Tab-separated table of C-alpha atoms in Angstrom:
chain	number	residue	atom	x	y	z
I	13	MET	CA	82.612	5.313	221.804
I	14	CYS	CA	83.650	8.130	224.281
I	15	GLU	CA	82.769	6.290	227.279
I	16	VAL	CA	86.171	4.559	226.747
I	17	PHE	CA	88.005	7.694	227.294
I	18	ALA	CA	85.087	9.689	229.462
I	19	GLY	CA	85.151	6.554	232.197
I	20	GLN	CA	88.044	6.167	233.215
I	21	ASP	CA	89.715	6.718	236.403
I	22	PRO	CA	90.144	10.566	237.338
I	23	GLN	CA	93.642	9.510	239.046
I	24	ARG	CA	95.099	8.977	235.838
I	25	TYR	CA	94.212	12.680	234.440
I	26	ARG	CA	95.323	14.647	237.661
I	27	PRO	CA	97.702	17.385	237.421
I	28	VAL	CA	100.821	15.804	239.055
I	29	ASN	CA	104.060	18.198	240.084
I	30	ARG	CA	107.414	16.458	240.146
I	31	SER	CA	110.444	18.424	240.777
I	32	VAL	CA	113.672	18.048	238.766
I	33	ARG	CA	116.871	19.094	237.872
I	34	ILE	CA	118.058	20.254	234.689
I	35	GLY	CA	120.703	21.879	232.927
I	36	GLY	CA	121.711	22.083	237.214
I	37	HIS	CA	118.909	24.205	237.887
I	38	SER	CA	115.907	22.868	239.812
I	39	THR	CA	112.620	23.029	238.225
I	40	SER	CA	108.969	21.902	238.370
I	41	ILE	CA	107.023	19.996	235.706
I	42	GLN	CA	103.200	19.709	235.864
I	43	ILE	CA	101.514	16.838	233.682
I	44	GLU	CA	99.065	14.218	234.083
I	45	ALA	CA	99.684	11.475	236.214
I	46	ALA	CA	99.065	9.213	233.364
I	47	PHE	CA	102.308	10.649	231.378
I	48	TRP	CA	104.166	10.764	234.635
I	49	ASP	CA	103.086	6.593	234.305
I	50	LEU	CA	104.474	6.654	230.781
I	51	ILE	CA	107.806	8.630	231.485
I	52	ASP	CA	108.720	5.939	234.162
I	53	GLU	CA	108.464	3.400	231.657
I	54	ILE	CA	110.161	5.200	228.535
I	55	ALA	CA	112.737	5.706	230.926
I	56	ALA	CA	113.608	2.249	232.713
I	57	SER	CA	113.152	0.625	228.489
I	58	GLN	CA	116.555	3.252	228.003
I	59	GLY	CA	117.741	2.067	231.606
I	60	LEU	CA	117.984	5.608	232.973
I	61	SER	CA	116.337	7.137	236.224
I	62	THR	CA	113.720	8.813	235.415
I	63	SER	CA	115.755	12.104	236.659
I	64	ARG	CA	118.669	10.986	234.111
I	65	PHE	CA	116.007	10.472	230.870
I	66	LEU	CA	114.581	13.823	231.605
I	67	SER	CA	117.937	15.538	231.758
I	68	THR	CA	119.298	14.018	228.739
I	69	LEU	CA	116.242	14.422	227.042
I	70	TYR	CA	116.209	18.255	227.458
I	71	ASP	CA	119.928	18.654	227.211
I	72	GLU	CA	119.392	16.673	223.374
I	73	ALA	CA	116.376	18.677	222.613
I	74	LEU	CA	118.763	22.052	223.386
I	75	LEU	CA	121.155	21.034	221.039
I	76	ILE	CA	118.656	19.767	217.942
I	77	ASN	CA	116.502	22.348	217.924
I	78	GLY	CA	118.636	25.035	220.039
I	79	SER	CA	115.855	25.672	222.868
I	80	VAL	CA	113.120	24.220	224.482
I	81	SER	CA	110.084	26.555	224.841
I	82	ASN	CA	107.850	24.015	226.446
I	83	PHE	CA	108.763	21.175	227.814
I	84	ALA	CA	106.132	19.794	229.447
I	85	SER	CA	104.645	19.631	226.185
I	86	LEU	CA	107.984	17.561	224.692
I	87	LEU	CA	107.134	14.878	227.591
I	88	ARG	CA	103.279	14.173	226.123
I	89	THR	CA	103.980	14.515	222.448
I	90	SER	CA	107.410	11.772	223.420
I	91	CYS	CA	104.849	9.486	225.305
I	92	LEU	CA	102.880	9.632	222.013
I	93	ILE	CA	105.663	8.635	219.886
I	94	TYR	CA	106.618	5.965	222.826
I	95	LEU	CA	103.161	4.528	222.671
I	96	MET	CA	103.244	4.798	218.754
I	97	ALA	CA	106.008	2.958	218.736
I	98	GLY	CA	104.799	-0.116	220.151
I	99	GLY	CA	105.847	0.649	223.853
I	100	SER	CA	109.523	-0.551	223.625
I	101	LYS	CA	112.960	0.267	223.502
I	102	ASP	CA	113.560	-0.879	219.819
I	103	ALA	CA	110.421	0.768	218.741
I	104	ALA	CA	111.060	3.819	220.482
I	105	ASP	CA	113.989	3.692	218.980
I	106	ARG	CA	113.176	3.129	215.349
I	107	ALA	CA	110.508	5.701	215.981
I	108	PHE	CA	112.748	8.356	217.196
I	109	ARG	CA	115.214	7.733	213.953
I	110	MET	CA	111.940	7.952	211.803
I	111	VAL	CA	111.292	10.935	213.093
I	112	ALA	CA	114.751	12.321	213.064
I	113	ALA	CA	114.968	11.570	209.177
I	114	GLU	CA	112.253	13.780	208.249
């Protein structure tokens, strides 16, 4: 059973740093390559550049929660929500509405 997970290409879980501008400040975010692939896909599904998506996500999380203590973790769990919703814009929008209603 674990062979599916253990046998994956190590390039998928290598850490990747990207420099981004969030809230007017330049910062570096390090997450695994597979997550960056998904974030790029999510951004495209929303009609946004990855940079604009990250900035928008951060601003909205700040507005909703008052702070963003671990943005890298927020990105990873956003990827999970996207995948659990079926990996499409409509499914992601439905998942967001479900989570927001809780």
